[in-house]
Short mmCIF file of C-alpha atoms and ligand atoms in Angstrom, two decimals:
data_model
loop_
_atom_site.label_atom_id
_atom_site.label_comp_id
_atom_site.label_asym_id
_atom_site.label_seq_id
_atom_site.Cartn_x
_atom_site.Cartn_y
_atom_site.Cartn_z
CA UNK A 42 105.85 93.24 70.76
CA UNK A 43 107.07 96.76 71.77
CA UNK A 44 105.34 99.16 75.03
CA UNK A 45 105.98 102.05 76.65
CA UNK A 46 104.81 104.46 79.19
CA UNK A 47 103.45 107.48 79.04
CA UNK A 48 107.04 109.25 79.05
CA UNK A 49 108.68 106.53 77.36
CA UNK A 50 111.00 106.23 80.14
CA UNK A 51 110.20 102.82 80.93
CA UNK A 52 110.26 100.22 77.35
CA UNK A 53 108.92 96.59 77.13
CA UNK A 54 109.78 93.89 74.79
CA UNK A 55 107.79 90.96 74.72
CA UNK A 56 106.55 87.59 72.60
CA UNK A 57 103.53 87.72 70.06
CA UNK A 58 100.31 87.76 72.11
CA UNK A 59 97.10 88.30 70.72
CA UNK A 60 94.93 87.74 73.72
CA UNK A 61 94.01 90.42 75.17
CA UNK A 62 91.81 90.09 79.25
CA UNK A 63 89.82 92.52 81.46
CA UNK A 64 89.49 92.18 85.10
CA UNK A 65 86.55 93.55 87.08
CA UNK A 66 88.18 93.01 90.73
CA UNK A 67 87.77 95.93 93.09
CA UNK A 68 91.69 95.64 93.44
CA UNK A 69 92.38 96.39 89.49
CA UNK A 70 89.53 99.20 89.58
CA UNK A 71 91.32 100.80 92.24
CA UNK A 72 94.75 100.52 90.71
CA UNK A 73 93.65 101.62 86.69
CA UNK A 74 90.71 103.79 88.04
CA UNK A 75 88.62 100.72 86.07
CA UNK A 76 88.08 97.65 84.40
CA UNK A 77 91.85 96.53 83.87
CA UNK A 78 92.00 95.49 79.87
CA UNK A 79 95.52 93.50 79.81
CA UNK A 80 97.71 90.99 77.85
CA UNK A 81 99.00 87.64 79.54
CA UNK A 82 102.69 87.83 78.61
CA UNK A 83 104.09 84.74 80.45
CA UNK A 84 107.54 85.51 82.18
CA UNK A 85 109.15 86.61 78.59
CA UNK A 86 109.44 90.64 79.64
CA UNK A 87 112.45 92.76 78.97
CA UNK A 88 112.51 95.80 80.58
CA UNK A 89 114.40 98.71 79.54
CA UNK A 90 114.69 101.47 82.35
CA UNK A 91 114.06 99.61 84.83
CA UNK A 92 115.59 101.93 87.26
CA UNK A 93 111.85 103.95 86.72
CA UNK A 94 109.89 101.45 88.05
CA UNK A 95 108.13 101.36 91.31
CA UNK A 96 106.57 98.15 92.28
CA UNK A 97 103.81 97.82 95.12
CA UNK A 98 102.99 94.32 96.46
CA UNK A 99 99.75 94.54 96.42
CA UNK A 100 99.10 91.19 97.97
CA UNK A 101 101.14 88.23 98.96
CA UNK A 102 101.28 86.56 95.40
CA UNK A 103 101.42 89.21 93.72
CA UNK A 104 102.80 93.12 92.62
CA UNK A 105 101.68 96.01 90.30
CA UNK A 106 104.55 98.16 88.75
CA UNK A 107 104.25 101.59 87.98
CA UNK A 108 106.21 104.33 85.95
CA UNK A 109 107.78 106.99 88.70
CA UNK A 110 107.90 109.34 86.55
CA UNK A 111 104.97 109.64 84.64
CA UNK A 112 102.66 107.37 86.51
CA UNK A 113 101.85 104.69 84.19
CA UNK A 114 100.72 100.89 85.11
CA UNK A 115 103.10 98.81 83.65
CA UNK A 116 102.45 95.11 84.70
CA UNK A 117 100.62 93.51 87.43
CA UNK A 118 103.38 90.33 87.71
CA UNK A 119 101.98 86.94 89.68
CA UNK A 120 104.79 86.08 91.88
CA UNK A 121 104.51 82.31 92.06
CA UNK A 122 105.39 82.05 88.42
CA UNK A 123 106.66 85.03 87.19
CA UNK A 124 103.77 85.97 84.89
CA UNK A 125 103.23 89.46 83.72
CA UNK A 126 99.91 90.86 82.76
CA UNK A 127 100.99 94.03 81.26
CA UNK A 128 98.46 96.50 79.96
CA UNK A 129 96.84 96.37 77.05
CA UNK A 130 97.02 100.15 76.53
CA UNK A 131 100.94 100.31 76.72
CA UNK A 132 101.08 98.44 73.39
CA UNK A 133 102.62 100.41 69.77
CA UNK A 134 100.59 98.10 68.12
CA UNK A 135 97.30 96.16 69.47
CA UNK A 136 95.96 95.56 65.99
CA UNK A 137 96.53 91.60 66.89
CA UNK A 138 94.85 91.61 70.01
CA UNK A 139 92.05 89.94 71.00
CA UNK A 140 89.42 91.05 73.88
CA UNK A 141 88.19 86.99 74.67
CA UNK A 142 88.14 86.82 78.77
CA UNK A 143 86.96 88.66 81.49
CA UNK A 144 87.63 87.75 84.60
CA UNK A 145 85.87 88.73 88.37
CA UNK A 146 82.64 89.00 86.31
CA UNK A 147 80.37 89.10 89.53
CA UNK A 148 82.64 91.68 90.63
CA UNK A 149 81.70 93.91 87.93
CA UNK A 150 79.74 97.29 89.16
CA UNK A 151 76.11 97.92 87.47
CA UNK A 152 77.57 101.25 86.01
CA UNK A 153 79.34 99.64 83.18
CA UNK A 154 79.14 96.86 80.89
CA UNK A 155 81.48 95.07 78.02
CA UNK A 156 79.51 94.75 74.71
CA UNK A 157 82.01 92.47 72.97
CA UNK A 158 81.07 88.59 73.15
CA UNK A 159 83.78 87.01 75.73
CA UNK A 160 84.69 84.31 78.13
CA UNK A 161 83.32 85.12 81.47
CA UNK A 162 84.64 83.79 85.03
CA UNK A 163 83.32 84.33 88.34
CA UNK A 164 84.88 84.98 90.96
CA UNK A 165 84.64 81.30 92.46
CA UNK A 166 86.26 80.42 88.80
CA UNK A 167 89.18 81.94 88.84
CA UNK A 168 90.20 81.05 92.63
CA UNK A 169 89.64 77.33 90.98
CA UNK A 170 91.12 77.81 87.86
CA UNK A 171 94.07 79.91 88.68
CA UNK A 172 94.45 80.18 92.73
CA UNK A 173 94.86 83.54 94.06
CA UNK A 174 93.93 86.94 92.47
ZN1 LIG B 977 106.67 106.78 82.36
ZN1 LIG B 978 91.83 92.21 89.11
#
């Protein structure tokens, strides 16, 4: 699967992934301006144009990267596993994606609500299942 930022300086390529998840936590919403819709891509992400990437260490366990030229958000990387979560909007073909899970649902503000029927995990459930955000 291929993805790129708005100015095309950074291109990402990863294997076939079919799910998209939404995170409603306050950090993702501050970073994205809304819930973060992202595709879990594991660690098999190949990057072209890495010299245009700025990575911000948002916590002890994660960094969030963006294109230094156009500002597009490129990935959230969970450092203990090297797993990348790539914003769904970057992909050139999103027709194979299914919206399957929402996390930090108890952090979601009241002004929006997705109609999709997805699995939903609260902050406590996420921490129990995956460790830290
Ligand atoms: Zn760019
Ligand atoms: Zn989040």
